[in-house]
């Protein structure tokens, strides 16, 4: 009963701290709320008229929603790059950033699930995914495995930080024997969520663009580049607008992770391009459409070449030690790398897999205003959730929130 009372106090204190702040804080929360309301309005139109209001068709049945889902799975998995050195290897330099990274993972996973619901058309069809009620098709369906690993990883990223923060809220140290086993499990689970998502595409034999043995490893490489890049940008904002202190050496260590992952990602990209274009077959038509256009259809050309240009530029900047250690240059490189991988892992991966169709017909995909509105609303939801989690965690870690008997 005492623990329930303490937890109740934590909830009340958290609610108090997230509803108070500076004018900039309230403007930020108001802006996110406005974008969410716009997204809800667009989603209500989709619920009323169905997926016909989106740019998706029978030819291209996955679009902006699944593109964002795929990308955000990587962002969620990237938290492991802070969890492993902090909880497992006892690297104190990562200690201040790890809770921020896990909060980002929780927000990303919630956005992932929201994008899946949006892509299914509405929440009324979710019963198909419930064991015993719908056709869960375990263990044969890769989609079933994806649902399991995503929800399992979400559970780990909620419970581990919650336990640590709950102990700190009471002025006590968290017991390593309680959270370290879960942290070790989350390291393997993080790799699993991205590999299973990659297998979901690789297992579709009729889509040769995705039948690539490098897809899983490249998913991980791009995740460990884009995710920590976003974490660096978030830490930069937190250092600027809060009293929470993040050391330069912490950001520079995370930058090393981003650099190595970005370099590996580029190498794998070159390997894929060689495979597609050195000895092309009719299975290379999707890649030709993506990079050079096909039969006069060139909708994705500006997207993919922008992504590759930004990717190469960011990797070059990060590779040079002097440039990477300049924080302003580092933030710029992380920003363009994040945008590049978002394009490459979204439109550059999902849409070309459907083009050309089984009979050679090319049906291009362009997202509608409704899709864009729903997408922005879900991103705003994730940002709101992360802001609430980060504000509470920072309050506890700085001693502002403490349990009083």
XYZ file of C-alpha atoms in Angstrom:
405
model
C 0.000 0.000 0.000
C 2.843 2.371 0.781
C 4.330 1.868 -2.707
C 0.952 2.627 -4.271
C 0.773 5.821 -2.240
C 4.261 6.822 -3.398
C 3.347 6.055 -7.004
C 0.188 8.139 -6.663
C 2.282 11.028 -5.395
C 4.659 10.575 -8.346
C 1.753 10.803 -10.792
C 0.403 13.955 -9.098
C 3.827 15.602 -8.966
C 4.472 14.684 -12.603
C 1.135 16.169 -13.647
C 2.021 19.308 -11.737
C 5.412 19.725 -13.408
C 4.174 19.056 -16.960
C 1.392 21.642 -16.647
C 3.708 24.419 -15.486
C 6.567 26.063 -17.293
C 7.829 29.035 -19.245
C 5.968 30.764 -22.074
C 8.175 28.935 -24.598
C 7.202 25.605 -23.040
C 3.480 26.390 -23.195
C 3.799 27.624 -26.798
C 5.548 24.361 -27.713
C 2.850 22.231 -26.060
C 0.121 24.362 -27.624
C 1.709 23.973 -31.062
C 1.884 20.183 -30.680
C -1.741 20.084 -29.533
C -2.819 22.106 -32.580
C -1.002 19.739 -34.976
C -2.561 16.748 -33.180
C -6.046 18.246 -33.579
C -5.422 18.755 -37.295
C -4.252 15.143 -37.521
C -7.370 13.945 -35.678
C -9.569 15.885 -38.098
C -7.802 14.316 -41.098
C -8.106 10.891 -39.485
C -11.852 11.425 -38.948
C -12.180 12.011 -42.701
C -10.273 8.773 -43.337
C -12.547 6.893 -40.933
C -15.624 8.248 -42.713
C -14.524 7.664 -46.299
C -11.965 4.891 -45.910
C -8.471 4.630 -47.346
C -9.737 5.978 -50.685
C -8.889 9.479 -49.382
C -5.197 8.488 -49.286
C -2.848 8.172 -52.248
C -2.606 4.397 -51.744
C -4.182 2.067 -54.292
C -4.429 -1.643 -55.015
C -1.132 -1.261 -56.894
C 0.723 0.603 -54.109
C -0.906 -0.496 -50.871
C 1.801 0.779 -48.496
C 2.706 4.447 -48.469
C 3.492 7.262 -46.068
C 2.172 5.443 -42.989
C 4.259 2.288 -43.373
C 7.266 4.340 -44.497
C 7.186 6.217 -41.187
C 6.525 2.990 -39.283
C 9.638 1.370 -40.770
C 11.796 4.382 -40.014
C 10.549 4.783 -36.444
C 11.243 1.143 -35.590
C 14.880 2.040 -36.185
C 14.655 5.150 -34.028
C 13.220 3.024 -31.209
C 15.945 0.391 -31.583
C 18.666 3.048 -31.363
C 18.092 3.432 -27.610
C 20.160 0.266 -27.201
C 23.270 2.285 -28.133
C 22.860 4.122 -24.818
C 21.406 1.263 -22.767
C 24.272 -1.165 -23.392
C 27.199 1.119 -22.407
C 25.310 2.541 -19.412
C 23.644 -0.475 -17.797
C 25.829 -3.316 -19.081
C 29.314 -1.805 -19.565
C 28.986 0.769 -16.752
C 30.120 3.704 -18.905
C 29.330 6.730 -16.745
C 29.545 9.153 -19.687
C 26.265 7.816 -21.066
C 24.451 7.831 -17.733
C 22.800 11.247 -18.107
C 21.578 10.540 -21.621
C 20.241 7.000 -21.265
C 16.857 7.912 -19.757
C 16.341 10.475 -22.535
C 17.124 7.789 -25.110
C 14.670 5.353 -23.554
C 11.977 8.044 -23.430
C 12.580 8.630 -27.128
C 12.213 4.890 -27.745
C 8.845 4.833 -25.942
C 7.569 7.786 -28.009
C 8.837 6.170 -31.243
C 7.172 2.829 -30.465
C 3.837 4.497 -29.696
C 4.107 6.336 -33.019
C 4.893 3.001 -34.740
C 1.700 1.452 -33.373
C -0.293 4.580 -34.304
C 0.970 4.412 -37.911
C -0.004 0.729 -38.127
C -3.531 1.576 -36.895
C -3.761 4.415 -39.422
C -2.602 2.130 -42.239
C -5.140 -0.556 -41.303
C -7.892 1.984 -41.934
C -9.126 2.310 -38.355
C -9.014 0.809 -34.870
C -12.109 -1.327 -35.523
C -10.031 -3.882 -37.446
C -7.499 -4.380 -34.648
C -9.413 -7.382 -33.350
C -7.800 -9.362 -36.180
C -4.502 -9.049 -34.290
C -5.859 -10.341 -30.960
C -5.026 -14.012 -30.236
C -8.157 -16.099 -29.816
C -10.396 -13.549 -31.524
C -8.769 -12.738 -34.825
C -6.510 -14.614 -37.213
C -3.237 -14.126 -35.366
C -1.551 -16.917 -37.360
C 1.240 -17.583 -34.889
C 4.042 -18.586 -35.492
C 3.911 -18.565 -39.299
C 3.152 -14.876 -39.856
C 6.083 -12.455 -39.691
C 3.571 -9.680 -38.975
C 2.597 -11.561 -35.807
C 6.231 -11.691 -34.716
C 6.550 -7.969 -35.434
C 3.578 -7.193 -33.179
C 5.066 -9.327 -30.394
C 8.571 -7.832 -30.503
C 7.344 -4.226 -30.773
C 5.019 -4.516 -27.794
C 7.648 -6.451 -25.820
C 10.262 -3.775 -26.478
C 7.760 -1.072 -25.514
C 7.147 -2.894 -22.211
C 10.896 -3.079 -21.485
C 11.462 0.594 -22.291
C 8.615 1.641 -20.007
C 9.321 -0.591 -17.007
C 13.125 -0.185 -16.720
C 13.187 3.653 -16.649
C 10.020 3.693 -14.523
C 11.671 1.538 -11.862
C 14.857 3.660 -11.869
C 12.939 6.947 -11.719
C 10.581 5.576 -9.047
C 13.564 4.733 -6.830
C 15.231 8.113 -7.464
C 11.929 9.859 -6.702
C 12.141 8.325 -3.222
C 15.791 9.389 -2.868
C 17.038 5.803 -3.216
C 19.444 4.147 -5.630
C 18.000 1.658 -8.090
C 19.088 -1.941 -7.502
C 21.193 -3.237 -10.373
C 19.986 -6.787 -9.729
C 16.459 -5.651 -10.646
C 16.997 -3.611 -13.816
C 20.223 -4.991 -15.355
C 18.673 -8.324 -16.507
C 15.918 -6.365 -18.260
C 18.490 -3.997 -19.765
C 20.527 -6.918 -21.139
C 17.346 -8.445 -22.579
C 16.439 -5.120 -24.202
C 19.805 -5.062 -26.028
C 18.961 -8.283 -27.867
C 15.302 -7.299 -28.193
C 16.250 -4.020 -29.895
C 18.169 -5.907 -32.573
C 15.221 -8.295 -32.861
C 12.574 -5.643 -33.510
C 14.460 -4.295 -36.510
C 15.492 -7.656 -37.918
C 11.932 -8.969 -37.683
C 10.656 -5.828 -39.447
C 13.238 -6.429 -42.198
C 12.185 -10.087 -42.431
C 8.602 -8.891 -42.880
C 9.661 -7.373 -46.223
C 12.214 -10.021 -47.169
C 9.597 -12.741 -46.784
C 7.442 -11.365 -49.621
C 8.734 -13.393 -52.574
C 6.707 -11.441 -55.134
C 8.605 -8.235 -54.293
C 12.165 -8.771 -55.615
C 13.258 -5.266 -54.564
C 13.043 -6.418 -50.935
C 14.551 -9.889 -51.491
C 17.983 -8.758 -50.414
C 20.171 -10.492 -47.844
C 21.588 -7.091 -46.817
C 18.183 -5.675 -45.895
C 18.318 -6.760 -42.241
C 21.906 -5.610 -41.546
C 21.301 -2.361 -43.435
C 18.173 -1.745 -41.367
C 20.348 -1.966 -38.255
C 23.103 0.244 -39.680
C 20.659 2.976 -40.712
C 18.869 2.694 -37.357
C 22.090 3.118 -35.388
C 22.881 6.177 -37.517
C 19.508 7.983 -37.560
C 18.418 7.109 -34.006
C 21.514 8.372 -32.152
C 21.593 11.375 -34.531
C 18.114 12.290 -33.303
C 19.202 11.679 -29.695
C 22.085 14.141 -30.187
C 19.685 16.790 -31.510
C 17.287 16.202 -28.604
C 20.127 16.430 -26.076
C 21.199 19.707 -27.687
C 17.687 21.126 -27.169
C 17.577 19.853 -23.568
C 20.961 21.437 -22.797
C 19.737 24.746 -24.193
C 16.302 25.003 -22.579
C 16.600 23.076 -19.294
C 18.917 22.906 -16.290
C 19.731 19.277 -17.063
C 23.455 19.096 -17.741
C 24.704 16.972 -20.636
C 28.488 16.825 -20.944
C 30.164 17.513 -24.298
C 31.988 14.189 -24.053
C 28.638 12.363 -23.868
C 27.483 13.919 -27.130
C 30.866 13.276 -28.764
C 30.755 9.593 -27.781
C 27.283 9.229 -29.286
C 28.605 11.016 -32.388
C 31.193 8.244 -32.784
C 28.367 5.698 -32.878
C 26.572 7.754 -35.526
C 29.766 8.061 -37.587
C 30.558 4.340 -37.681
C 26.944 3.400 -38.414
C 26.678 6.011 -41.191
C 29.889 4.722 -42.809
C 28.634 1.121 -42.704
C 25.297 2.251 -44.133
C 27.051 3.933 -47.085
C 29.135 0.809 -47.771
C 25.994 -1.331 -47.813
C 24.273 1.160 -50.133
C 27.180 0.902 -52.606
C 26.978 -2.899 -52.390
C 23.260 -2.829 -53.187
C 23.766 -0.465 -56.130
C 26.467 -2.748 -57.538
C 24.200 -5.776 -57.259
C 21.294 -3.999 -58.979
C 23.124 -2.260 -61.816
C 26.317 -4.184 -62.659
C 24.455 -7.195 -64.005
C 20.813 -6.089 -64.118
C 17.905 -8.470 -64.633
C 14.179 -7.857 -64.944
C 14.139 -7.894 -61.125
C 16.169 -4.644 -61.205
C 13.273 -2.626 -62.631
C 12.228 -1.368 -59.182
C 15.735 -0.028 -58.566
C 15.820 1.560 -62.037
C 12.505 3.255 -61.295
C 13.819 4.556 -57.979
C 17.164 5.906 -59.169
C 16.602 6.763 -62.852
C 12.877 6.560 -63.536
C 11.030 4.039 -65.702
C 8.902 4.675 -68.793
C 8.896 8.399 -68.081
C 7.749 7.947 -64.461
C 10.142 9.845 -62.181
C 8.188 10.784 -59.017
C 10.835 9.429 -56.615
C 13.942 10.788 -58.357
C 14.126 14.100 -56.439
C 13.558 12.261 -53.149
C 16.180 9.547 -53.491
C 18.942 11.726 -54.947
C 18.357 14.320 -52.246
C 18.632 11.528 -49.668
C 21.852 10.145 -51.139
C 23.429 13.599 -51.398
C 22.586 14.439 -47.779
C 23.694 10.985 -46.635
C 27.107 11.278 -48.297
C 27.604 14.879 -47.121
C 26.712 14.009 -43.512
C 28.999 10.954 -43.518
C 31.929 12.976 -44.879
C 31.429 15.666 -42.223
C 31.204 13.095 -39.436
C 34.279 11.217 -40.648
C 36.607 14.170 -40.089
C 37.498 14.472 -36.417
C 37.786 18.281 -36.336
C 34.420 18.793 -37.996
C 32.683 16.231 -35.801
C 34.030 17.809 -32.604
C 32.568 21.195 -33.562
C 29.131 20.868 -31.966
C 27.370 23.250 -34.353
C 28.714 21.338 -37.353
C 27.846 18.060 -35.618
C 24.230 19.164 -35.093
C 23.960 20.134 -38.770
C 25.396 16.776 -39.884
C 23.032 14.852 -37.590
C 20.043 16.819 -38.880
C 20.727 16.177 -42.580
C 21.618 12.538 -41.859
C 18.305 12.076 -40.045
C 16.391 13.577 -42.992
C 18.373 11.498 -45.513
C 17.686 8.190 -43.778
C 14.026 9.127 -43.264
C 13.669 9.548 -47.047
C 15.822 6.554 -47.953
C 14.186 4.173 -45.489
C 10.701 5.486 -46.231
C 9.833 6.359 -49.803
C 13.132 4.942 -51.035
C 12.368 1.486 -49.650
C 8.611 0.993 -49.432
C 7.148 2.511 -52.614
C 9.614 1.062 -55.191
C 8.841 -2.436 -53.916
C 5.392 -2.156 -55.546
C 6.645 -0.748 -58.861
C 6.254 -2.105 -61.458
C 3.189 -4.210 -60.687
C 2.839 -7.934 -61.431
C 1.855 -7.218 -65.060
C 4.493 -4.538 -65.581
C 2.144 -1.587 -65.054
C 3.593 1.453 -63.300
C 1.222 3.173 -60.863
C 3.009 5.982 -59.044
C 2.177 6.966 -55.502
C 1.824 10.481 -54.104
C 0.558 11.056 -50.543
C -2.577 13.160 -50.175
C -3.169 16.042 -47.788
C -5.147 13.682 -45.533
C -2.179 11.318 -45.215
C 0.203 14.169 -44.544
C -2.154 15.604 -41.910
C -2.505 12.255 -40.108
C 1.270 11.712 -40.303
C 2.061 15.119 -38.816
C -0.535 14.496 -36.098
C 1.140 11.213 -35.119
C 4.589 12.844 -35.068
C 3.154 15.600 -32.862
C 1.707 12.913 -30.566
C 5.157 11.338 -30.254
C 6.770 14.696 -29.545
C 4.144 15.436 -26.878
C 4.658 12.067 -25.187
C 8.423 12.492 -25.238
C 8.182 16.023 -23.841
C 6.049 14.792 -20.938
C 8.372 11.846 -20.218
C 11.538 13.937 -20.501
C 10.178 16.735 -18.323
C 9.245 14.275 -15.575
C 12.566 12.403 -15.812
C 14.579 15.635 -15.730
C 12.589 16.821 -12.706
C 13.409 13.632 -10.822
C 17.054 13.448 -11.887
C 17.723 17.081 -10.921
C 16.045 16.621 -7.540
C 13.135 18.933 -8.279
C 10.675 16.072 -7.842
C 11.062 14.179 -4.582
C 8.647 12.190 -2.461
C 7.710 13.914 0.780
C 6.199 11.891 3.620
